[in-house]
Amino acid sequence: MNFIYSKVSHEKKFFGNTDPVQLTEKYGTPIYVYNENILRERCRDMKGLISYKNFSVNFSPKANGNLELIKIIRSEGLRVDAMSPGEIYVNLLAGYKPEEILYISNNVSEEEFLYAIHAGVKISVDSVSQLELFGRINPGGMVAFRLNPGVGAGHHEKVVTAGQKTKFGIEVSSIGEVKRVAEEYNLSITGINQHIGSLFMEGDAYLKSTGNILSVAKQFDNLEFIDLGGGFGIPYRKQANQPRLNLKELGDKLSAVIRSFVDEYGKEIEFKIEPGRYIVAESGILLGKVNAVKKNFKTKFIGTDLGFNVLVRPVMYDSHHDIEIYRKSGTPSLKEEPVTIVGNICETGDIIAKERHLPEIFENDILGVLDSGAYGYSMSSNYNNRLRPAEVLIQENGKPRIIRKRDTLDDLVRNFIL
Ligand code: LLP
């Protein structure tokens, strides 16, 4: 096999004992490939972020809910959050104990609360109205609430989850209401959480919001935990040598702030963070096949099986993912040219990479979409009645193992009344 344009995966020995062409011949395309070593390394980065003893990392499986990956993350000592009964269910299946799961609810029904209460997981509510509902069905219970600390961050306005323009959290001016409702239903407020948004490469907003949550936390005497949220970014432009988030600097600052809070609060309560992307993004490469190459007027289109049913981020948020090229034949690419890489979905917006300067791409080449381990498979769909891809893990010993089968046509019709 020829690695035509593959510096990033090559340097990381991403594909272990195998290579992208072999993998796609064996498992088909499109396919998500994950590297266990990188996944474990990222778990360890996050566990080492803060030096405070009672610190834990909750993985956010909305970024990637594959059971095998969650098991690996669990084996690294991370805990987990959940955003739905389905995530609670899969987390339990992965071996988590209920008390290790924090259910961060958002506009949920009584039935969902009851599911979480019966499962025995920790629960956080997102509004005073939901606190009332929780109080009515579980008086005397323990509950956390999500604060909107007034400061947001994120790579796109759709993923900024704090501040004035978002549905999330309880604003500081409503804290009195939280106390009133808690008293009315004899609820014990045992945690406060926040999540300011997804993907920051500088720690300033995170630190500022941490200051804000801590000043609210001082008003509650029985806290068991404070959860500062996720959002830690990864460099998506590795081919252009984009620097990494400086975890050491952010971690040192957070450790100092936490230390002084704990000294004042008088209790070594637990501090959590809840990263999703940082843990899984870089451990995933999506492989697809070039089925057609054509020129429409001035644009050269590379037609692949990487439709936005497989990876929606570029279409949904204009996100950038670096592209690699792998080739079975020895044909060299003699020139570089601007190309637009598209999928097989019947929408003009079905573009995975626009106007990229890449070495010449031919039919049957395999393309690798880098850093697609987070919000890749988990946001995939059956749009156009296409099958969701398979997932393969490159294990620590370098050998591949399938960890989710590709959908079948039967899967598409399973819920019809035939
Ligand atoms: N905690 C809560 C409450 C969240 O809502 C999220 C993400 C996380 C933690 C994890 O955030 P992370 O560390 O992964 O940034 N689909 C978008 C990202 C949406 C994030 C949703 N919430 C994307 O593909 O960029």
XYZ file of C-alpha atoms and ligand atoms in Angstrom:
443
model
C 0.000 0.000 0.000
C 1.095 3.571 -0.683
C 0.701 6.203 1.958
C 0.344 9.143 -0.434
C -0.412 11.828 2.128
C -0.459 10.469 5.636
C 2.042 12.187 7.918
C -0.240 12.527 10.941
C -1.443 8.926 11.148
C 2.004 7.654 10.199
C 3.766 9.494 13.033
C 1.254 8.159 15.539
C 1.478 4.601 14.126
C -2.272 4.956 14.094
C -3.077 1.810 12.114
C -0.891 -0.538 14.196
C 0.012 -3.767 12.372
C -2.394 -3.094 9.570
C -3.073 -0.317 7.046
C -6.104 1.550 5.733
C -6.346 -0.423 2.484
C -6.244 -3.778 4.278
C -8.797 -2.531 6.806
C -11.227 -1.376 4.145
C -10.778 -4.582 2.150
C -11.611 -6.583 5.245
C -14.390 -4.476 6.776
C -15.665 -2.321 3.875
C -16.227 1.432 3.776
C -17.111 3.803 5.262
C -15.592 2.730 8.545
C -14.579 4.394 11.788
C -11.188 3.215 13.043
C -10.064 3.917 16.616
C -6.647 3.597 18.191
C -6.659 2.251 21.746
C -3.226 3.640 22.685
C -4.198 7.188 21.774
C -7.508 6.829 23.613
C -5.750 5.695 26.768
C -3.198 8.491 26.491
C -5.928 11.120 26.285
C -7.680 9.655 29.334
C -4.417 10.002 31.252
C -3.917 13.602 30.085
C -7.276 14.532 31.553
C -6.776 12.598 34.791
C -3.544 14.527 35.312
C -5.088 17.927 34.661
C -5.682 18.920 38.269
C -3.483 18.058 41.218
C -6.280 18.211 43.833
C -6.835 14.787 45.411
C -10.618 14.499 45.203
C -10.684 15.172 41.450
C -12.470 12.990 38.924
C -12.973 12.984 35.182
C -16.410 12.155 33.827
C -16.260 11.092 30.189
C -19.149 12.518 28.176
C -20.314 9.649 25.960
C -22.376 11.865 23.686
C -19.042 12.343 21.910
C -18.774 8.609 21.343
C -21.080 6.029 22.845
C -19.393 2.860 21.631
C -19.608 0.260 24.407
C -16.052 -1.043 23.926
C -14.572 2.453 24.019
C -16.513 3.279 27.181
C -15.151 0.071 28.742
C -11.591 1.147 27.919
C -12.248 4.617 29.330
C -13.669 3.016 32.468
C -10.586 0.828 32.790
C -8.515 4.049 32.832
C -10.414 5.129 35.956
C -12.681 7.734 34.398
C -16.294 8.106 35.447
C -19.059 9.061 33.108
C -21.946 11.432 32.519
C -25.233 10.761 30.756
C -27.672 12.932 28.885
C -30.474 10.427 28.348
C -31.845 7.122 29.648
C -30.081 5.488 26.695
C -26.725 6.797 27.842
C -27.440 5.651 31.409
C -28.316 2.211 30.044
C -25.147 1.860 27.971
C -22.960 3.198 30.814
C -24.380 0.559 33.164
C -23.762 -2.074 30.490
C -20.134 -0.918 30.314
C -19.775 -1.778 34.013
C -20.290 1.583 35.691
C -21.937 1.621 39.094
C -24.990 3.915 39.269
C -23.287 6.280 41.690
C -20.463 6.769 39.187
C -22.883 8.211 36.628
C -24.020 11.840 36.598
C -27.232 12.323 34.645
C -27.222 15.880 33.324
C -30.833 16.280 32.367
C -32.254 18.878 30.017
C -36.016 19.422 29.634
C -36.931 15.854 30.492
C -40.226 14.193 31.296
C -41.366 12.763 34.612
C -40.792 9.281 33.145
C -37.161 10.091 32.390
C -36.579 11.413 35.896
C -38.176 8.268 37.320
C -35.935 6.099 35.141
C -32.856 7.906 36.469
C -34.091 7.877 40.083
C -34.780 4.138 39.938
C -31.416 3.517 38.268
C -29.799 5.199 41.296
C -27.618 7.632 39.335
C -26.743 11.161 40.423
C -29.064 13.697 38.831
C -28.653 17.312 37.808
C -31.563 19.529 36.768
C -31.413 22.384 34.296
C -34.123 24.806 35.430
C -36.203 25.800 38.426
C -39.234 24.307 36.696
C -37.470 20.935 36.404
C -36.351 21.205 40.030
C -40.024 21.541 40.987
C -40.937 18.463 38.928
C -38.069 16.525 40.493
C -39.151 17.674 43.965
C -42.748 16.590 43.384
C -41.797 13.073 42.326
C -38.843 12.617 44.662
C -39.353 14.754 47.791
C -36.482 14.576 50.238
C -34.108 13.508 47.458
C -30.602 14.589 46.573
C -30.084 16.661 43.465
C -27.599 18.869 41.659
C -28.373 21.811 39.428
C -26.727 23.181 36.317
C -25.598 26.757 36.626
C -25.390 29.115 33.699
C -22.249 30.957 34.779
C -22.830 33.734 32.261
C -19.647 32.991 30.281
C -19.668 30.742 27.218
C -17.104 29.316 24.796
C -17.071 27.089 21.737
C -16.091 26.603 18.109
C -19.533 27.574 16.755
C -22.512 29.445 18.170
C -24.515 26.194 18.108
C -22.255 24.651 20.734
C -21.837 27.575 23.148
C -23.803 26.366 26.143
C -23.552 29.168 28.671
C -24.133 32.892 28.560
C -27.136 34.878 27.406
C -28.009 33.097 24.162
C -28.451 29.519 25.283
C -31.222 27.381 26.740
C -28.917 25.827 29.326
C -28.554 26.253 33.038
C -29.976 28.374 35.815
C -28.801 31.961 35.896
C -27.275 33.444 39.034
C -30.268 35.713 39.653
C -32.497 32.609 40.039
C -30.430 30.974 42.779
C -32.886 32.251 45.394
C -35.624 30.288 43.597
C -33.480 27.152 43.669
C -33.157 27.492 47.431
C -36.885 28.105 47.846
C -37.913 25.057 45.792
C -35.301 22.881 47.485
C -36.698 23.868 50.862
C -40.294 23.320 49.772
C -39.571 19.724 48.740
C -36.924 19.067 51.350
C -34.346 18.472 48.624
C -30.682 18.405 49.432
C -28.570 20.296 46.874
C -25.487 18.106 46.717
C -23.881 19.314 43.502
C -23.526 22.199 41.082
C -22.410 21.683 37.512
C -21.768 23.774 34.456
C -20.671 23.266 30.872
C -19.792 26.436 29.026
C -19.485 24.994 25.524
C -17.511 22.774 23.260
C -13.980 23.280 22.000
C -11.892 26.031 23.467
C -8.153 26.254 22.746
C -7.468 28.916 25.396
C -8.466 28.437 29.032
C -9.601 32.003 29.851
C -13.374 31.530 29.596
C -13.194 28.214 31.473
C -11.264 29.863 34.295
C -13.631 32.809 34.436
C -16.675 30.527 34.601
C -14.940 28.483 37.297
C -14.657 31.641 39.393
C -18.378 32.263 38.862
C -19.509 28.746 39.798
C -17.361 28.800 42.908
C -18.889 32.003 44.180
C -22.362 30.461 43.783
C -21.158 27.234 45.406
C -20.246 29.120 48.584
C -23.958 29.735 49.131
C -24.678 26.000 49.514
C -23.527 24.148 52.631
C -24.075 20.499 51.729
C -22.269 20.163 48.426
C -20.621 16.880 47.623
C -19.331 17.908 44.209
C -18.747 20.728 41.767
C -18.518 19.861 38.090
C -16.729 22.402 35.912
C -17.792 20.839 32.592
C -16.023 19.785 29.423
C -15.130 21.612 26.237
C -11.355 21.048 26.094
C -10.357 21.487 22.466
C -8.093 19.492 20.210
C -6.141 20.794 17.205
C -8.088 19.846 14.060
C -5.448 21.395 11.779
C -2.546 19.128 12.537
C -1.299 19.190 8.942
C -0.745 22.925 9.479
C 0.922 22.267 12.856
C -1.822 23.851 14.967
C -0.635 23.906 18.594
C -2.362 21.937 21.331
C -4.354 23.409 24.205
C -1.901 24.175 27.003
C -3.242 21.753 29.622
C -0.378 22.284 32.034
C -1.022 26.025 32.311
C -4.798 25.614 32.608
C -4.435 22.731 35.066
C -2.065 24.680 37.340
C -4.420 27.625 37.447
C -7.456 25.438 38.142
C -5.625 23.525 40.876
C -4.771 26.784 42.650
C -8.344 28.119 42.439
C -9.772 24.821 43.698
C -7.312 24.666 46.578
C -8.235 28.087 47.838
C -11.977 27.367 47.456
C -11.682 24.146 49.435
C -9.729 25.865 52.208
C -12.470 28.439 52.546
C -15.363 25.943 52.168
C -13.818 23.761 54.850
C -14.558 20.427 53.165
C -12.585 18.485 50.546
C -15.544 18.056 48.235
C -15.186 16.359 44.867
C -14.294 18.351 41.760
C -15.218 16.952 38.370
C -14.689 17.838 34.758
C -16.601 16.221 31.880
C -14.656 16.098 28.636
C -16.013 14.288 25.608
C -14.133 15.469 22.542
C -10.692 15.627 24.162
C -10.874 11.972 25.160
C -12.020 10.462 21.874
C -11.586 12.853 18.919
C -7.973 12.102 18.104
C -8.326 8.384 18.571
C -10.632 8.164 15.537
C -10.053 8.230 11.784
C -12.952 7.780 9.392
C -12.044 5.868 6.237
C -14.000 6.187 3.006
C -13.536 5.290 -0.618
C -13.284 7.460 -3.701
C -15.952 6.240 -6.122
C -15.803 9.023 -8.692
C -13.680 11.964 -9.782
C -15.201 14.674 -11.918
C -15.067 18.294 -12.908
C -18.260 20.391 -12.803
C -17.486 23.730 -14.392
C -14.553 25.054 -12.359
C -14.664 22.662 -9.422
C -12.997 19.275 -9.259
C -15.198 17.018 -7.141
C -13.949 13.905 -5.396
C -17.010 11.690 -4.956
C -16.831 9.392 -1.938
C -19.035 7.288 0.315
C -18.465 9.800 3.130
C -21.880 11.410 3.104
C -23.064 13.601 5.943
C -25.067 10.683 7.264
C -21.639 9.332 8.317
C -19.960 12.535 9.573
C -22.178 15.585 9.897
C -19.756 18.035 11.546
C -18.521 19.761 8.359
C -22.096 20.353 7.172
C -23.555 21.255 10.544
C -20.823 23.526 11.898
C -18.512 24.177 8.911
C -15.977 22.126 10.846
C -12.562 21.385 9.419
C -11.141 17.866 9.407
C -7.745 17.175 7.857
C -7.809 14.616 5.026
C -5.246 11.892 4.331
C -4.872 9.810 1.163
C -3.939 6.124 0.922
C -3.616 4.116 -2.295
C -3.351 0.436 -3.118
C -1.614 0.850 -6.482
C 1.826 2.362 -6.887
C 0.557 5.225 -9.058
C 2.144 8.421 -7.773
C 0.314 11.737 -7.479
C 2.366 14.050 -9.651
C 0.557 17.280 -8.855
C -1.319 19.085 -6.124
C -4.652 20.680 -6.899
C -7.693 22.215 -5.237
C -10.517 19.715 -4.813
C -13.868 19.553 -3.071
C -14.565 16.236 -1.385
C -18.217 15.241 -1.323
C -20.354 12.306 -0.254
C -23.170 10.273 -1.766
C -26.183 12.015 -0.193
C -28.636 13.819 -2.389
C -27.996 17.346 -1.192
C -25.600 19.911 -2.639
C -24.466 20.717 0.893
C -23.067 17.201 1.256
C -19.460 18.399 1.405
C -16.868 16.949 3.734
C -13.931 19.156 2.691
C -14.188 22.263 0.528
C -11.481 23.564 -1.796
C -8.577 21.696 -0.281
C -5.143 21.665 -1.837
C -4.250 17.986 -1.934
C -2.071 15.627 -3.961
C -4.005 14.323 -6.979
C -6.717 11.858 -5.903
C -7.811 8.911 -8.070
C -10.780 6.563 -8.112
C -10.462 3.761 -5.540
C -8.180 5.794 -3.287
C -8.995 5.504 0.395
C -9.412 8.808 2.239
C -8.874 9.237 5.972
C -10.802 11.939 7.814
C -8.676 12.768 10.828
C -9.845 13.489 14.367
C -13.281 12.058 13.778
C -13.568 10.003 16.964
C -15.774 12.614 18.666
C -19.261 13.492 17.402
C -18.653 11.270 14.391
C -20.464 7.965 14.739
C -22.561 9.352 17.599
C -24.131 11.906 15.239
C -24.413 9.597 12.250
C -27.807 8.698 10.839
C -29.647 6.584 8.314
C -30.518 9.584 6.126
C -31.250 8.484 2.544
C -31.722 5.033 4.084
C -27.976 4.580 4.128
C -26.373 2.157 6.512
C -24.434 3.503 9.458
C -20.786 2.393 9.279
C -18.901 -0.256 11.205
C -16.360 0.605 13.915
C -12.982 -1.070 14.341
C -10.489 -0.778 17.177
C -6.723 -0.975 16.661
C -5.893 -2.650 19.943
C -2.817 -2.035 22.090
C -1.157 -5.024 20.379
C -1.655 -3.344 16.990
C -4.298 -5.794 15.789
C -7.726 -4.674 14.578
C -10.958 -5.845 16.188
C -14.469 -4.991 15.087
C -16.384 -3.212 17.867
C -19.612 -2.387 16.045
C -21.091 -4.048 13.001
C -22.221 -2.088 9.995
C -26.001 -1.641 9.767
C -27.770 -4.078 7.491
C -30.804 -3.546 5.281
C -32.768 -5.492 7.902
C -31.804 -2.889 10.500
C -33.410 -0.238 8.325
C -36.791 -1.957 8.311
C -36.732 -3.483 11.799
C -39.278 -1.068 13.266
C -41.691 -1.067 10.374
C -44.933 -2.970 10.770
C -44.330 -5.430 7.958
N -21.044 18.108 29.334
C -22.185 18.565 28.795
C -23.318 18.896 29.658
C -22.286 18.719 27.407
O -23.405 19.184 26.861
C -21.178 18.384 26.593
C -21.246 18.524 25.149
C -20.006 17.880 27.215
C -19.989 17.773 28.589
C -18.793 17.458 26.450
O -18.258 18.500 25.717
P -16.862 18.316 24.955
O -15.784 18.091 25.983
O -17.003 17.156 24.061
O -16.680 19.585 24.212
N -21.589 18.081 18.270
C -20.677 19.189 18.529
C -20.321 19.291 19.978
C -21.533 19.321 20.878
C -21.227 19.276 22.323
C -22.450 19.000 23.119
N -22.244 18.969 24.523
C -19.440 19.035 17.650
O -19.378 18.073 16.874
O -18.548 19.866 17.678
